Each structure stands twice: as C-alpha cells, then as structure tokens.
XYZ file of N, CA, C and O in Angstrom:
852
model
N 127.292 75.880 179.511
C 127.445 77.305 179.514
C 126.424 77.927 178.599
O 125.832 77.172 177.779
N 126.226 79.208 178.658
C 125.116 79.841 177.930
C 125.702 80.708 176.667
O 126.675 81.403 177.034
N 125.209 80.602 175.531
C 125.685 81.311 174.416
C 125.110 82.690 174.565
O 123.907 82.895 174.591
N 126.055 83.714 174.486
C 125.619 85.082 174.811
C 126.143 86.074 173.643
O 125.865 87.232 173.701
N 126.981 85.457 172.800
C 127.535 86.372 171.792
C 126.479 86.939 170.890
O 125.626 86.265 170.467
N 126.569 88.161 170.553
C 125.505 88.750 169.657
C 125.535 88.064 168.290
O 126.554 87.997 167.609
N 124.424 87.827 167.745
C 124.280 87.193 166.487
C 124.849 88.148 165.366
O 125.400 87.659 164.383
N 124.624 89.451 165.554
C 125.091 90.368 164.423
C 126.537 90.276 164.100
O 126.988 90.346 163.086
N 127.382 90.113 165.229
C 128.782 89.958 165.004
C 129.119 88.697 164.213
O 129.998 88.801 163.250
N 128.484 87.561 164.521
C 128.818 86.399 163.788
C 128.248 86.528 162.307
O 128.939 86.097 161.389
N 127.090 87.104 162.085
C 126.546 87.177 160.913
C 127.272 87.926 159.891
O 127.361 87.726 158.708
N 128.062 88.852 160.374
C 129.079 89.590 159.506
C 129.916 88.577 158.687
O 130.204 88.937 157.527
N 130.362 87.562 159.306
C 131.263 86.726 158.735
C 130.618 85.449 158.104
O 131.150 84.861 157.153
N 129.408 85.067 158.513
C 128.706 83.904 158.131
C 127.684 84.029 157.227
O 127.177 83.088 156.527
N 127.086 85.270 157.042
C 125.875 85.408 156.278
C 125.971 85.216 154.816
O 125.076 84.781 154.166
N 127.187 85.619 154.272
C 127.363 85.350 152.788
C 128.834 85.375 152.445
O 129.620 85.618 153.297
N 129.128 85.136 151.190
C 130.632 85.013 150.891
C 131.292 86.358 151.254
O 130.815 87.432 151.091
N 132.460 86.233 151.723
C 133.275 87.413 152.096
C 133.793 88.143 150.879
O 134.069 87.635 149.863
N 133.755 89.466 151.080
C 134.332 90.330 150.084
C 135.676 90.699 150.571
O 135.858 91.555 151.286
N 136.675 89.995 150.100
C 138.061 90.224 150.532
C 138.822 91.247 149.824
O 140.016 91.135 149.592
N 138.104 92.186 149.316
C 138.715 93.366 148.731
C 139.237 94.105 149.889
O 138.630 94.306 150.889
N 140.343 94.628 149.880
C 140.670 95.310 150.967
C 141.809 96.258 150.875
O 142.110 96.915 151.639
N 142.667 96.263 150.020
C 143.988 96.997 150.309
C 144.061 98.118 149.311
O 143.353 98.264 148.408
N 145.123 98.702 149.371
C 145.456 99.820 148.426
C 146.680 99.534 147.629
O 147.432 98.621 147.895
N 147.084 100.342 146.731
C 148.340 100.246 146.020
C 148.377 99.004 145.280
O 147.556 98.760 144.359
N 149.390 98.159 145.552
C 149.585 96.990 144.686
C 149.075 95.683 145.240
O 149.745 94.589 145.277
N 147.894 95.786 145.799
C 147.266 94.553 146.479
C 146.597 93.757 145.427
O 146.648 93.994 144.235
N 145.988 92.592 145.834
C 145.454 91.654 144.861
C 144.309 92.220 144.147
O 143.948 91.852 142.963
N 143.637 93.152 144.708
C 142.240 93.648 144.169
C 142.498 94.912 143.245
O 141.638 95.294 142.526
N 143.610 95.524 143.473
C 143.859 96.772 142.741
C 143.147 97.994 143.426
O 143.259 99.050 142.860
N 142.560 97.810 144.549
C 141.933 98.961 145.308
C 142.949 99.979 145.722
O 144.135 99.616 146.048
N 142.632 101.241 145.714
C 143.549 102.253 146.057
C 143.286 102.752 147.484
O 142.097 102.860 147.934
N 144.227 103.075 148.217
C 144.244 103.623 149.608
C 144.753 105.041 149.441
O 145.762 105.294 148.838
N 144.086 106.076 149.947
C 144.444 107.427 149.727
C 145.885 107.568 150.346
O 146.275 106.990 151.340
N 146.688 108.460 149.698
C 148.087 108.563 149.940
C 148.250 109.095 151.421
O 149.270 108.877 152.092
N 147.202 109.874 151.893
C 147.321 110.410 153.215
C 146.607 109.548 154.343
O 146.428 109.998 155.506
N 146.316 108.367 154.023
C 145.566 107.514 154.886
C 146.456 107.116 156.044
O 147.630 107.074 155.906
N 145.784 106.910 157.232
C 146.474 106.512 158.401
C 146.628 104.923 158.480
O 147.232 104.418 159.384
N 146.065 104.198 157.520
C 146.138 102.744 157.418
C 146.621 102.327 156.102
O 146.781 103.146 155.113
N 147.085 101.038 156.092
C 147.659 100.536 154.839
C 147.084 99.166 154.410
O 146.036 98.711 155.166
N 147.535 98.624 153.414
C 146.976 97.291 152.980
C 147.005 96.285 154.067
O 146.020 95.426 154.166
N 148.067 96.153 154.848
C 148.149 95.196 155.811
C 147.081 95.403 156.950
O 146.590 94.385 157.482
N 146.884 96.656 157.224
C 145.743 96.878 158.214
C 144.368 96.302 157.773
O 143.658 95.724 158.525
N 144.112 96.599 156.527
C 142.832 96.074 155.931
C 142.825 94.676 155.789
O 141.755 93.973 156.132
N 143.827 94.083 155.391
C 143.960 92.585 155.325
C 143.745 91.964 156.719
O 142.990 90.920 156.834
N 144.321 92.594 157.736
C 144.182 92.127 159.109
C 142.766 92.085 159.621
O 142.253 91.084 160.111
N 142.110 93.261 159.403
C 140.733 93.344 159.966
C 139.796 92.480 159.159
O 138.816 91.805 159.716
N 140.013 92.444 157.830
C 139.025 91.722 156.921
C 139.262 90.142 157.161
O 138.257 89.488 157.113
N 140.481 89.704 157.380
C 140.620 88.325 157.665
C 140.381 87.927 159.107
O 139.782 86.743 159.295
N 140.625 88.787 160.024
C 140.421 88.376 161.411
C 138.910 88.405 161.821
O 138.567 87.604 162.731
N 138.052 89.076 161.076
C 136.585 89.044 161.333
C 136.043 87.580 161.247
O 135.481 87.123 162.169
N 136.177 86.958 160.136
C 135.664 85.579 159.994
C 136.448 84.620 160.834
O 135.860 83.635 161.373
N 137.677 84.859 161.111
C 138.459 84.030 161.944
C 137.963 83.957 163.389
O 137.615 82.968 163.986
N 137.718 85.185 163.864
C 137.100 85.296 165.267
C 135.660 84.730 165.227
O 135.318 84.047 166.192
N 134.973 84.971 164.165
C 133.565 84.488 164.143
C 133.532 82.948 164.216
O 132.626 82.470 164.863
N 134.510 82.284 163.559
C 134.488 80.853 163.664
C 134.733 80.364 165.067
O 134.192 79.414 165.553
N 135.702 81.031 165.769
C 135.874 80.666 167.179
C 134.692 80.911 167.994
O 134.482 79.952 168.938
N 133.844 81.827 167.749
C 132.634 81.959 168.538
C 131.604 80.919 168.122
O 130.890 80.382 169.114
N 131.597 80.503 166.848
C 130.712 79.340 166.567
C 131.098 78.099 167.340
O 130.338 77.375 167.912
N 132.428 77.919 167.393
C 132.959 76.776 168.167
C 132.696 76.818 169.583
O 132.216 75.834 170.305
N 132.595 78.043 170.203
C 132.241 78.168 171.603
C 130.715 77.852 171.759
O 130.256 77.108 172.774
N 129.966 78.431 170.831
C 128.450 78.101 170.950
C 128.082 76.603 170.730
O 127.116 76.077 171.256
N 128.974 75.858 170.048
C 128.801 74.430 169.899
C 128.830 73.729 171.208
O 128.351 72.519 171.234
N 129.424 74.292 172.204
C 129.604 73.575 173.453
C 128.353 73.856 174.294
O 128.125 73.202 175.434
N 127.420 74.628 173.950
C 126.199 74.907 174.763
C 125.399 73.700 174.962
O 125.043 72.846 174.074
N 125.137 73.419 176.240
C 124.323 72.209 176.621
C 125.074 70.924 176.755
O 124.489 69.913 177.128
N 126.467 70.973 176.579
C 127.251 69.881 176.728
C 127.956 69.850 178.071
O 128.004 70.844 178.777
N 128.399 68.662 178.527
C 129.035 68.538 179.859
C 130.532 68.837 179.613
O 131.240 68.006 179.176
N 130.833 70.080 179.956
C 132.223 70.651 179.736
C 132.813 70.998 181.107
O 132.198 71.366 182.084
N 134.127 70.592 181.258
C 134.794 70.926 182.522
C 134.706 72.440 182.846
O 134.746 73.232 181.947
N 134.753 72.731 184.117
C 134.631 74.124 184.537
C 135.790 75.030 183.982
O 135.707 76.080 183.523
N 137.027 74.412 183.867
C 138.159 74.985 183.347
C 137.956 75.408 181.920
O 138.330 76.574 181.477
N 137.458 74.482 181.044
C 137.265 74.738 179.611
C 136.165 75.708 179.435
O 136.240 76.531 178.608
N 135.024 75.575 180.283
C 133.992 76.467 180.182
C 134.428 77.868 180.475
O 133.948 78.803 179.849
N 135.275 78.060 181.491
C 135.723 79.438 181.796
C 136.636 80.055 180.585
O 136.403 81.186 180.257
N 137.398 79.087 179.917
C 138.141 79.617 178.841
C 137.209 79.979 177.642
O 137.422 80.992 177.037
N 136.262 79.230 177.526
C 135.299 79.509 176.471
C 134.547 80.905 176.602
O 134.388 81.678 175.699
N 134.172 81.145 177.819
C 133.576 82.427 178.152
C 134.479 83.530 177.920
O 134.074 84.663 177.396
N 135.823 83.387 178.267
C 136.640 84.410 178.103
C 136.918 84.689 176.526
O 137.073 85.850 176.062
N 136.963 83.668 175.681
C 137.109 83.807 174.326
C 135.910 84.535 173.740
O 136.177 85.533 172.882
N 134.765 84.177 174.175
C 133.568 84.830 173.731
C 133.562 86.344 174.136
O 133.181 87.264 173.289
N 133.969 86.630 175.363
C 133.902 88.005 175.861
C 134.959 88.893 175.123
O 134.666 90.040 174.913
N 136.054 88.327 174.671
C 137.029 89.109 173.971
C 136.790 89.261 172.504
O 136.849 90.304 171.939
N 136.322 88.176 171.840
C 136.384 88.189 170.384
C 135.122 88.796 169.862
O 135.196 89.353 168.701
N 133.966 88.711 170.444
C 132.765 89.346 169.944
C 133.026 90.849 169.805
O 132.813 91.442 168.659
N 133.480 91.515 170.841
C 133.687 93.064 170.713
C 134.784 93.303 169.734
O 134.711 94.427 169.005
N 135.808 92.524 169.573
C 136.847 92.692 168.578
C 136.296 92.663 167.212
O 136.774 93.420 166.281
N 135.367 91.768 166.884
C 134.758 91.692 165.618
C 134.062 93.091 165.293
O 134.235 93.637 164.241
N 133.335 93.584 166.356
C 132.652 94.886 166.035
C 133.646 96.040 165.949
O 133.452 96.882 165.056
N 134.705 96.022 166.665
C 135.816 96.938 166.564
C 136.369 96.997 165.078
O 136.511 98.024 164.458
N 136.840 95.772 164.672
C 137.342 95.731 163.282
C 136.440 96.080 162.193
O 136.812 96.631 161.128
N 135.132 95.679 162.403
C 134.091 96.055 161.405
C 134.069 97.572 161.274
O 133.886 98.185 160.208
N 134.024 98.287 162.466
C 134.002 99.758 162.493
C 135.223 100.291 161.765
O 135.018 101.346 161.032
N 136.424 99.719 161.893
C 137.565 100.231 161.146
C 137.252 100.218 159.699
O 137.569 101.174 158.943
N 136.817 99.019 159.226
C 136.645 98.792 157.699
C 135.577 99.884 157.231
O 135.809 100.441 156.168
N 134.514 100.203 157.957
C 133.574 101.148 157.553
C 134.175 102.495 157.602
O 133.944 103.243 156.680
N 134.934 102.821 158.576
C 135.644 104.137 158.691
C 136.611 104.349 157.472
O 136.762 105.445 156.953
N 137.321 103.291 157.125
C 138.209 103.357 156.069
C 137.522 103.292 154.635
O 138.240 103.378 153.686
N 136.249 103.116 154.684
C 135.543 102.963 153.410
C 136.098 101.886 152.616
O 136.255 101.851 151.389
N 136.306 100.774 153.329
C 136.706 99.382 152.774
C 135.588 98.443 152.846
O 134.907 98.465 153.757
N 135.582 97.489 151.940
C 134.464 96.421 151.944
C 134.650 95.606 153.185
O 135.653 95.157 153.756
N 133.457 95.290 153.733
C 133.334 94.370 154.957
C 132.396 93.158 154.466
O 131.800 93.188 153.466
N 132.499 92.133 155.233
C 131.627 90.848 154.839
C 130.236 91.344 154.605
O 129.596 92.037 155.504
N 129.611 90.884 153.522
C 128.291 91.399 153.104
C 127.281 90.393 153.592
O 127.301 89.233 153.231
N 126.372 90.900 154.485
C 125.283 90.077 155.039
C 124.326 89.711 154.046
O 123.849 88.673 154.057
N 123.977 90.549 153.043
C 122.921 90.347 152.157
C 121.620 90.150 152.961
O 121.389 90.891 153.973
N 120.818 89.107 152.760
C 119.697 88.834 153.566
C 119.890 87.617 154.230
O 119.675 86.490 153.754
N 120.208 87.657 155.517
C 120.475 86.548 156.358
C 119.083 86.124 157.000
O 118.562 86.885 157.803
N 118.672 85.000 156.661
C 117.303 84.491 157.056
C 116.251 85.503 156.845
O 115.293 85.695 157.558
N 116.463 86.264 155.677
C 115.477 87.156 155.322
C 115.479 88.477 156.019
O 114.651 89.366 155.848
N 116.488 88.790 156.715
C 116.615 89.966 157.469
C 117.817 90.846 157.002
O 118.865 90.304 156.711
N 117.667 92.116 157.026
C 118.860 92.948 156.856
C 119.631 93.185 157.985
O 119.227 92.834 159.104
N 120.898 93.753 157.848
C 121.709 93.833 159.047
C 121.252 94.712 160.170
O 121.401 94.464 161.331
N 120.370 95.713 159.811
C 119.744 96.503 160.787
C 118.884 95.840 161.701
O 118.457 96.289 162.728
N 118.266 94.645 161.282
C 117.297 93.819 162.056
C 117.976 92.941 163.034
O 117.309 92.177 163.734
N 119.316 92.778 163.098
C 119.990 91.651 163.640
C 120.616 92.014 165.035
O 121.050 91.097 165.688
N 120.588 93.255 165.387
C 121.391 93.600 166.508
C 120.855 92.937 167.835
O 121.680 92.753 168.761
N 119.691 92.587 167.949
C 119.106 92.101 169.142
C 118.930 90.506 169.080
O 118.363 89.902 169.955
N 119.451 89.914 168.056
C 119.276 88.500 167.823
C 120.497 87.725 168.489
O 121.430 88.284 168.802
N 120.169 86.394 168.817
C 121.348 85.666 169.278
C 121.573 84.473 168.315
O 121.024 84.231 167.340
N 122.564 83.658 168.714
C 123.016 82.618 167.911
C 121.894 81.589 167.656
O 122.054 80.852 166.715
N 120.875 81.584 168.456
C 119.800 80.592 168.268
C 119.076 80.814 166.873
O 118.391 79.880 166.402
N 119.132 82.004 166.446
C 118.531 82.300 165.063
C 119.365 81.889 163.891
O 118.946 82.045 162.808
N 120.528 81.409 164.082
C 121.314 80.944 163.030
C 121.452 79.355 162.995
O 121.732 78.734 163.999
N 121.096 78.824 161.808
C 121.148 77.333 161.710
C 122.464 76.929 161.413
O 123.415 77.695 161.047
N 122.678 75.609 161.496
C 124.011 74.932 161.365
C 124.494 75.099 159.870
O 125.619 74.862 159.607
N 123.554 75.311 158.987
C 123.922 75.463 157.586
C 124.870 76.648 157.377
O 125.721 76.603 156.553
N 124.632 77.741 158.257
C 125.542 78.816 158.164
C 126.990 78.438 158.429
O 127.908 79.083 157.940
N 127.155 77.492 159.323
C 128.453 77.130 159.778
C 129.213 76.421 158.529
O 130.435 76.512 158.502
N 128.461 75.898 157.601
C 129.083 75.173 156.587
C 129.734 76.095 155.623
O 130.655 75.800 154.881
N 129.256 77.480 155.634
C 129.929 78.435 154.893
C 131.309 78.644 155.220
O 132.267 79.118 154.488
N 131.693 78.242 156.471
C 133.124 78.266 156.850
C 134.060 77.533 156.030
O 135.248 77.841 155.904
N 133.500 76.471 155.336
C 134.377 75.765 154.504
C 135.007 76.466 153.371
O 135.979 76.073 152.848
N 134.321 77.585 152.968
C 134.783 78.379 151.935
C 136.026 79.147 152.336
O 136.754 79.760 151.484
N 136.309 79.223 153.642
C 137.378 80.045 154.206
C 138.480 79.227 154.781
O 139.453 79.779 155.432
N 138.495 77.884 154.528
C 139.374 77.082 155.361
C 140.796 77.216 154.879
O 141.721 76.602 155.424
N 140.967 77.969 153.722
C 142.324 78.226 153.307
C 143.059 79.268 154.205
O 144.362 79.449 154.135
N 142.270 80.029 154.927
C 142.783 81.067 155.918
C 143.503 80.294 156.976
O 143.111 79.302 157.479
N 144.637 80.987 157.609
C 145.413 80.437 158.493
C 144.726 79.990 159.773
O 144.008 80.814 160.396
N 144.678 78.709 160.160
C 144.128 78.223 161.327
C 142.542 78.051 161.268
O 141.967 77.473 162.266
N 141.967 78.310 160.107
C 140.624 78.102 159.998
C 140.247 76.539 159.876
O 140.858 75.847 159.195
N 139.094 76.161 160.550
C 138.667 74.810 160.322
C 137.854 74.697 159.193
O 137.123 75.679 158.687
N 137.909 73.522 158.519
C 136.999 73.357 157.285
C 135.572 72.877 157.782
O 135.330 72.710 158.954
N 134.721 72.898 156.821
C 133.326 72.544 157.075
C 133.303 71.077 157.626
O 132.578 70.767 158.549
N 134.184 70.209 157.105
C 134.292 68.815 157.682
C 134.795 68.795 159.084
O 134.194 68.087 159.977
N 135.724 69.672 159.404
C 136.204 69.770 160.763
C 135.098 70.175 161.739
O 134.880 69.586 162.777
N 134.354 71.143 161.236
C 133.296 71.659 162.114
C 132.212 70.575 162.314
O 131.603 70.482 163.444
N 131.867 69.779 161.259
C 130.842 68.815 161.342
C 131.306 67.645 162.295
O 130.555 67.178 163.093
N 132.686 67.385 162.316
C 133.162 66.244 163.109
C 133.098 66.860 164.585
O 132.729 66.016 165.489
N 133.348 68.105 164.798
C 133.345 68.616 166.189
C 131.908 68.552 166.645
O 131.597 68.087 167.766
N 130.896 68.972 165.882
C 129.537 69.017 166.348
C 128.982 67.568 166.635
O 128.221 67.291 167.485
N 129.553 66.580 165.901
C 129.073 65.208 166.001
C 129.661 64.433 167.213
O 129.248 63.463 167.721
N 130.766 65.096 167.680
C 131.540 64.397 168.783
C 130.722 64.421 170.053
O 129.929 65.380 170.359
N 130.762 63.446 170.950
C 130.057 63.278 172.115
C 130.913 63.080 173.276
O 132.064 62.615 173.261
N 130.305 63.425 174.523
C 131.026 63.276 175.735
C 132.358 63.921 175.850
O 132.467 65.086 175.269
N 133.301 63.372 176.432
C 134.680 63.851 176.667
C 135.489 64.133 175.335
O 136.310 64.936 175.235
N 135.009 63.327 174.283
C 135.703 63.383 172.952
C 135.495 64.894 172.437
O 136.415 65.343 171.761
N 134.250 65.419 172.657
C 134.056 66.842 172.122
C 134.966 67.677 172.807
O 135.602 68.565 172.095
N 135.178 67.743 174.091
C 136.020 68.648 174.751
C 137.614 68.512 174.269
O 138.199 69.537 174.067
N 137.992 67.281 174.168
C 139.348 67.093 173.662
C 139.541 67.538 172.229
O 140.545 68.193 171.988
N 138.502 67.339 171.407
C 138.602 67.784 169.998
C 138.496 69.305 169.986
O 139.303 69.962 169.176
N 137.738 69.863 170.791
C 137.527 71.287 170.814
C 138.875 72.018 171.208
O 139.283 72.964 170.518
N 139.420 71.521 172.290
C 140.804 72.004 172.659
C 141.901 71.862 171.584
O 142.607 72.855 171.252
N 141.925 70.763 170.973
C 143.040 70.571 169.908
C 142.679 71.466 168.713
O 143.679 72.133 168.204
N 141.437 71.630 168.347
C 141.123 72.568 167.156
C 141.299 73.975 167.522
O 141.739 74.812 166.775
N 140.937 74.357 168.761
C 141.128 75.805 169.209
C 142.566 76.117 169.258
O 142.989 77.307 169.000
N 143.454 75.150 169.669
C 144.893 75.443 169.670
C 145.312 75.844 168.242
O 146.003 76.843 168.044
N 144.989 74.957 167.348
C 145.322 75.316 165.940
C 144.707 76.647 165.421
O 145.426 77.485 164.769
N 143.538 76.914 165.864
C 142.862 78.156 165.401
C 143.602 79.342 165.992
O 143.790 80.275 165.356
N 143.973 79.251 167.344
C 144.652 80.260 167.988
C 146.097 80.538 167.324
O 146.430 81.694 167.123
N 146.685 79.553 166.959
C 148.009 79.615 166.326
C 147.827 80.412 164.947
O 148.831 81.188 164.676
N 146.869 80.207 164.294
C 146.605 80.887 163.014
C 146.305 82.322 163.293
O 146.898 83.259 162.616
N 145.504 82.683 164.407
C 145.264 84.093 164.718
C 146.671 84.830 165.143
O 146.808 85.902 164.704
N 147.474 84.011 165.881
C 148.670 84.655 166.257
C 149.545 84.934 164.975
O 150.138 86.069 164.918
N 149.552 84.016 164.109
C 150.433 84.222 162.879
C 149.922 85.391 162.070
O 150.614 86.341 161.651
N 148.598 85.664 162.016
C 147.935 86.757 161.296
C 148.332 88.048 162.036
O 148.679 89.098 161.439
N 148.241 88.010 163.297
C 148.421 89.217 164.178
C 149.913 89.590 164.137
O 150.251 90.839 164.121
N 150.766 88.623 163.943
C 152.302 88.912 163.879
C 152.590 89.674 162.447
O 153.409 90.469 162.489
N 151.817 89.287 161.477
C 151.975 90.047 160.206
C 151.570 91.494 160.304
O 152.245 92.435 159.867
N 150.422 91.634 161.062
C 149.942 92.975 161.290
C 151.014 93.926 162.083
O 151.210 95.051 161.662
N 151.532 93.271 163.052
C 152.466 94.024 163.877
C 153.768 94.362 163.046
O 154.221 95.529 163.170
N 154.086 93.534 162.229
C 155.300 93.818 161.353
C 155.005 94.791 160.233
O 155.908 95.567 159.929
N 153.795 94.778 159.719
C 153.507 95.514 158.484
C 152.454 96.662 158.519
O 152.387 97.361 157.690
N 151.720 96.516 159.610
C 150.569 97.568 159.713
C 151.013 98.958 160.059
O 152.083 99.060 160.574
N 150.191 99.969 159.776
C 150.488 101.288 160.102
C 149.422 101.967 161.034
O 149.808 102.841 161.734
N 148.222 101.345 160.977
C 147.122 101.932 161.925
C 147.391 101.548 163.347
O 147.475 100.376 163.696
N 147.648 102.552 164.153
C 148.122 102.295 165.529
C 147.136 101.415 166.317
O 147.661 100.473 167.129
N 145.836 101.557 166.137
C 144.903 100.817 166.947
C 144.959 99.416 166.452
O 144.780 98.441 167.343
N 145.081 99.152 165.170
C 145.123 97.748 164.685
C 146.419 97.042 165.181
O 146.206 95.892 165.563
N 147.546 97.757 165.112
C 148.792 97.154 165.625
C 148.563 96.867 167.080
O 149.045 95.786 167.516
N 148.038 97.648 167.803
C 147.804 97.487 169.247
C 146.837 96.308 169.503
O 147.188 95.387 170.423
N 145.830 96.202 168.648
C 144.976 95.010 168.907
C 145.666 93.687 168.471
O 145.512 92.705 169.245
N 146.467 93.710 167.470
C 147.223 92.649 167.093
C 148.244 92.133 168.174
O 148.358 90.950 168.532
N 148.809 93.156 168.845
C 149.708 92.837 169.958
C 148.927 92.142 171.068
O 149.468 91.247 171.794
N 147.734 92.686 171.378
C 146.914 92.069 172.432
C 146.459 90.671 172.099
O 146.482 89.780 172.947
N 146.096 90.484 170.878
C 145.719 89.071 170.276
C 146.882 88.108 170.559
O 146.694 86.951 170.997
N 148.045 88.533 170.124
C 149.254 87.619 170.343
C 149.465 87.246 171.770
O 149.552 86.123 172.084
N 149.436 88.291 172.620
C 149.693 87.985 174.134
C 148.538 87.143 174.695
O 148.851 86.027 175.339
N 147.256 87.387 174.417
C 146.178 86.666 174.953
C 146.050 85.327 174.478
O 145.945 84.314 175.161
N 146.278 85.150 173.093
C 145.977 83.822 172.557
C 147.205 82.893 172.707
O 147.057 81.702 172.862
N 148.430 83.427 172.801
C 149.561 82.539 173.161
C 149.402 82.027 174.539
O 149.730 80.837 174.835
N 148.861 82.836 175.621
C 148.580 82.465 176.878
C 147.498 81.360 176.942
O 147.547 80.345 177.701
N 146.519 81.521 176.077
C 145.404 80.502 176.065
C 145.834 79.270 175.350
O 145.388 78.134 175.670
N 146.698 79.299 174.443
C 147.361 78.084 173.862
C 147.900 77.280 174.882
O 147.766 76.079 175.036
N 148.857 77.903 175.775
C 149.496 77.220 176.854
C 148.487 76.635 177.825
O 148.672 75.463 178.253
N 147.369 77.367 178.132
C 146.338 76.875 179.011
C 145.693 75.686 178.375
O 145.404 74.704 179.132
N 145.300 75.706 177.137
C 144.664 74.624 176.532
C 145.651 73.343 176.288
O 145.117 72.200 176.544
N 146.890 73.533 176.081
C 147.795 72.429 176.135
C 147.893 71.783 177.466
O 147.958 70.540 177.553
N 147.886 72.562 178.534
C 147.881 71.992 179.819
C 146.550 71.191 180.154
O 146.600 70.143 180.751
N 145.412 71.819 179.738
C 144.111 70.982 179.903
C 144.186 69.673 179.118
O 143.697 68.751 179.682
N 144.768 69.708 177.973
C 144.823 68.336 177.178
C 145.816 67.402 177.877
O 145.476 66.212 177.939
N 146.806 67.857 178.463
C 147.824 66.995 179.149
C 147.189 66.541 180.473
O 147.509 65.422 180.930
N 146.321 67.289 180.961
C 145.743 66.892 182.369
C 144.678 65.896 182.237
O 144.316 65.223 183.171
C-alpha cells in the first residue's frame, strides 16, 4: 500500500515533546478556562491526548508500506489512515481555537510548521518514531521498543504483530473517547468521541477476525 497521510499531521505529535498543558480550573497544570467557554478540561485532555495517539496509529500504517500485506488488512490500514489524519487536523484546530497548547513542532528537520504542509512521511526518519516511547504511558500507546519490534518483523509475522498491536491501540482510543463522552462539554468533541468508539470497536472486531482466520 502507499503512504499518503500528510506529514504535517504526524509532525504535530512527533516533532518534539508534547506540551500536555491543557485544562482549566483544577487540572494538573493550573491553566484556567474562561467561565463562559463552550469547552472544559475533559475536552482539552481528549484532543491533546488523541492527537499523538492517532499519530502513532498512522506511523504504524506507514510501516506496512512495501510489505506483503493481505488485501483485507491493507484495506483496513487505508481506512484508518483516511479517518485519523483528518481527525488530527480537526482536533488541532480545536486547541488553537480554544487558545490551548498544542504539540510544539519546534524545528522538525530544520523546517517550521509552515513548511510542512506539502511533505509526506518519507521526510520523517525512524528516529522520530522513537519519540513515541516518551508517551507510552498513555492508554494503548506502543513503546519505542514495541515499535522497533514491529519494524523488525518480517513476512506474515509483521501482519500478525501489527493486528495485535493495533487492537490494543484501538482499545486505548476507545477508553479515552469514553471519558470524553462522559465528561466533555464541547458538542463537536463529544460527537467525534462517539464516532471513534463506534468505528474503532468495529475495527477491533474486524482485526480479531483477521487474526483468527
């Protein structure tokens, strides 16, 4: 399959350490949310956490590029890519609109964020994926060691490992989305969380069937 996800979306999560400042009121950072805001701390946590979570899924999809993957798994990978890339951009837009911190690109490969919109994943080396290890405490996130093991896998072992890891990854996303549905206030964020739960639970069942087959 061909990697088509925009580099800019991934770079948001991979370019530099995340600024997980996000909420208002009595959150961990002490940041304040205006009293009349349409969003709350749960909404900001959801968007800020789901951006790198989605980004890692897209990296995992790109790792399959050039490998011999079954048509069923390749189709699933394409659907994940098509859904999660735009969702990263959507959630980034919310954080900017809310005047909340977003993952800081800094200088990724010597370029500012404005220079990245037309780039693709080929411009990101595998060292950037190692930064994921800094986030592996997040629900469902793979560690740097997990990602290295996946990249090193060959033949059918890669596809089997990929499916097993993506099931765990999706379960983490569902758990994060369920918190947003229960605690969020921003209607669009809650709606996205509901969509993530529905889509990823269906994909989990699909991946389990692929593993059993």
